[in-house]
Amino acid sequence: MNPLFQKKTGSVAEQLTQAGLCFPKSLKLAITNECNLHCHHCWPESRWHKKSSFVKKSILNRLIDEFSAFGGTDLIITGGEPLTHPQWLEVTAGACKHTGIKSVCLQTNGILLTADIVKTLESKAFNKLTLQVSIDGATAKTNDHVRGAGSFDPMMQSLTRLSNSLLKKRTTLAFTEMKHNFEEIPFLFKTMDNIGFSHIMTSTFVQKGRACTANAVSSPTSAQYKKLLDDFHRNQAFNKRYLKMGNIAAIEWFKGKETSFHGGCNLISHPYITADGRMHPCTMLEGEDFAVHHLHRRPFEDALLEGIPIWSELQKKSRKRRLVLEECTRCDGRLHCAGGCMGRAYLSHGKTDSIEDRCVLRKAVYNWKLEYQLR
């Protein structure tokens, strides 16, 4: 913790410790809910409004300062599309210069990354910066099915600019796993490897926000997860590329099946502040019952104090999930899964004491090895 703020934050620090909660280490900060796209799977249901609304730079700078005062070191700037904010570059530059902030990640759909912007971000002033660029298909047809007609080509143009820049090794491609795009994953790895990128991560589709009403997208199936494991073990080229550049849930779950995980969620270690000023203990636990409000008008410290009793109880529930959920007690993967993500469970079923939506996918992965050996 920054010693200049130690006296001020001592009470909060003591209460966090007594409640068994971690100090916030990374902060996901939405600077706007505006977006130049209208994706079917968008959590905050971002879009372009006739009357634009952006979080004031002064508010963002204050929140970053106060987060850092509690020992927070890693900042994720998100939206909406953060590049639609008229002062996004100033906010990002300020975060990179901040002595307490060690890393700054900019989450973007990439379309607005012009040649001039890429050149600016290459400078030493942004040496703490990494980029996370969303891509939801290896082809225009697949990607545009989610992100809208005409979105693939300008995104690929931006990726080409990044691949020819000093930012190439600091760029991660973020792919949302859905039924319609899942089988393109090996081809996506090949394409991005050829361009020169070295980091691809995937996350499973979440039934949240606009996805609740969009019939165009859905979660991948157990059969697709098993096929990907087949590809990983049989396709040497894909296997080699994955080990060099990949992070996919299905493969990581399989690799870690025998690893015990006893901790449960470390709630509030990765809080999320929305563009309308709500703070949630993490990105997934976005229920109103778990939020504290008005961060744009109150100190970060006050919000933590209000949230501690709520989040402490949630963490206790999280750590007991694998012991109390009936489905978990008879599952071979319970030690590794530890009951799964409580936030996803809440989003899927409206309650925290239920299995998460990926339970059937996890079981398919845990059982794949036996099925593979018996073929």
Coordinates of C-alpha atoms in Angstrom, one line a residue, residues 131-268:
L131 CA -3.8 -4.4 -26.1
Q132 CA -6.7 -6.9 -26.1
V133 CA -8.4 -7.0 -29.4
S134 CA -11.7 -8.8 -29.8
I135 CA -12.2 -11.2 -32.8
D136 CA -15.0 -13.7 -33.1
G137 CA -14.2 -15.6 -36.2
A138 CA -11.4 -16.5 -38.5
T139 CA -13.5 -15.5 -41.5
A140 CA -15.6 -12.4 -42.3
K141 CA -18.8 -14.5 -42.4
T142 CA -18.3 -16.0 -39.0
N143 CA -17.1 -12.8 -37.3
D144 CA -19.6 -10.5 -38.8
H145 CA -22.5 -12.8 -37.8
V146 CA -21.8 -11.6 -34.3
R147 CA -20.2 -8.2 -34.7
G148 CA -22.1 -6.9 -37.7
A149 CA -21.7 -6.8 -41.5
G150 CA -18.4 -5.1 -42.6
S151 CA -16.7 -5.3 -39.2
F152 CA -14.1 -8.0 -40.1
D153 CA -12.2 -6.3 -42.8
P154 CA -11.4 -3.0 -40.9
M155 CA -10.5 -5.1 -37.8
M156 CA -8.1 -7.2 -39.9
Q157 CA -6.6 -4.0 -41.3
S158 CA -5.9 -2.8 -37.7
L159 CA -4.4 -6.1 -36.8
T160 CA -2.1 -5.8 -39.8
R161 CA -1.0 -2.4 -38.5
L162 CA -0.4 -3.9 -35.1
S163 CA 1.5 -6.8 -36.5
N164 CA 3.9 -4.4 -38.2
S165 CA 4.4 -2.4 -35.1
L166 CA 6.3 -2.7 -31.7
L167 CA 2.9 -3.5 -30.2
K168 CA 2.7 -7.0 -31.9
K169 CA 4.1 -8.9 -28.9
R170 CA 2.0 -6.9 -26.5
T171 CA -1.3 -7.7 -28.3
T172 CA -3.6 -10.5 -27.2
L173 CA -6.5 -11.6 -29.4
A174 CA -9.7 -12.3 -27.4
F175 CA -12.1 -14.8 -28.9
T176 CA -15.6 -15.6 -27.5
E177 CA -16.4 -19.3 -27.9
M178 CA -19.9 -19.8 -29.5
K179 CA -21.5 -22.7 -31.2
H180 CA -21.2 -21.1 -34.7
N181 CA -17.5 -20.1 -34.5
F182 CA -16.0 -22.7 -32.2
E183 CA -14.7 -25.0 -34.9
E184 CA -12.7 -22.2 -36.5
I185 CA -10.4 -22.1 -33.6
P186 CA -7.5 -24.1 -35.2
F187 CA -7.8 -22.0 -38.4
L188 CA -7.8 -18.8 -36.3
F189 CA -4.5 -19.9 -34.6
K190 CA -3.0 -20.6 -38.0
T191 CA -4.1 -17.3 -39.5
M192 CA -2.8 -15.2 -36.5
D193 CA 0.4 -17.2 -36.2
N194 CA 1.1 -16.4 -39.9
I195 CA 0.4 -12.7 -39.3
G196 CA 2.9 -12.8 -36.3
F197 CA 0.8 -12.6 -33.2
S198 CA 1.7 -14.8 -30.2
H199 CA -1.2 -14.6 -27.8
I200 CA -4.8 -15.9 -28.3
M201 CA -7.2 -16.4 -25.4
T202 CA -10.8 -17.6 -25.5
S203 CA -13.7 -17.2 -23.1
T204 CA -17.0 -19.1 -23.2
F205 CA -20.1 -17.2 -24.3
V206 CA -22.0 -15.8 -21.4
Q207 CA -25.8 -15.5 -21.3
K208 CA -25.8 -11.9 -20.2
G209 CA -26.8 -8.5 -21.6
R210 CA -27.8 -8.5 -25.2
A211 CA -27.1 -12.2 -25.4
C212 CA -30.2 -12.9 -23.4
T213 CA -32.4 -11.8 -26.3
A214 CA -30.2 -12.6 -29.3
N215 CA -31.2 -15.9 -30.9
A216 CA -28.2 -15.6 -33.3
V217 CA -25.6 -16.9 -30.8
S218 CA -25.4 -19.7 -28.3
S219 CA -22.8 -21.6 -26.3
P220 CA -20.6 -24.3 -27.8
T221 CA -21.5 -28.0 -27.3
S222 CA -19.8 -30.8 -25.4
A223 CA -19.2 -32.5 -28.7
Q224 CA -17.3 -29.4 -30.0
Y225 CA -15.2 -29.3 -26.8
K226 CA -14.3 -33.0 -27.3
K227 CA -13.4 -32.4 -31.0
L228 CA -11.1 -29.6 -30.0
L229 CA -9.3 -31.9 -27.6
D230 CA -9.0 -34.5 -30.4
D231 CA -7.5 -31.8 -32.6
F232 CA -5.1 -30.7 -29.9
H233 CA -3.8 -34.3 -29.5
R234 CA -3.9 -35.4 -33.2
N235 CA -3.1 -32.2 -35.1
Q236 CA 0.6 -31.5 -34.5
A237 CA 0.5 -28.1 -36.2
F238 CA -2.3 -26.9 -34.0
N239 CA -0.8 -28.5 -30.9
K240 CA 2.5 -26.6 -31.5
R241 CA 0.7 -23.3 -32.2
Y242 CA -1.4 -23.7 -29.1
L243 CA 1.5 -24.4 -26.8
K244 CA 3.2 -21.3 -28.2
M245 CA 0.3 -18.8 -28.2
G246 CA -2.9 -20.2 -26.7
N247 CA -5.1 -20.2 -23.6
I248 CA -8.4 -22.1 -24.2
A249 CA -10.6 -23.3 -21.4
A250 CA -11.2 -26.8 -22.8
I251 CA -7.5 -27.5 -23.1
E252 CA -6.5 -25.9 -19.9
W253 CA -9.2 -27.7 -18.0
F254 CA -7.9 -31.0 -19.4
K255 CA -4.3 -30.2 -18.5
G256 CA -5.3 -29.2 -15.0
K257 CA -7.8 -31.9 -14.2
E258 CA -5.6 -33.5 -11.5
T259 CA -4.7 -30.1 -9.9
S260 CA -6.6 -29.3 -6.7
F261 CA -8.0 -25.8 -6.3
H262 CA -9.2 -25.0 -2.8
G263 CA -9.3 -21.2 -2.7
G264 CA -12.5 -20.4 -4.4
C265 CA -13.0 -16.8 -5.8
N266 CA -10.7 -14.1 -4.4
L267 CA -13.6 -11.6 -4.5
I268 CA -12.7 -7.9 -4.9

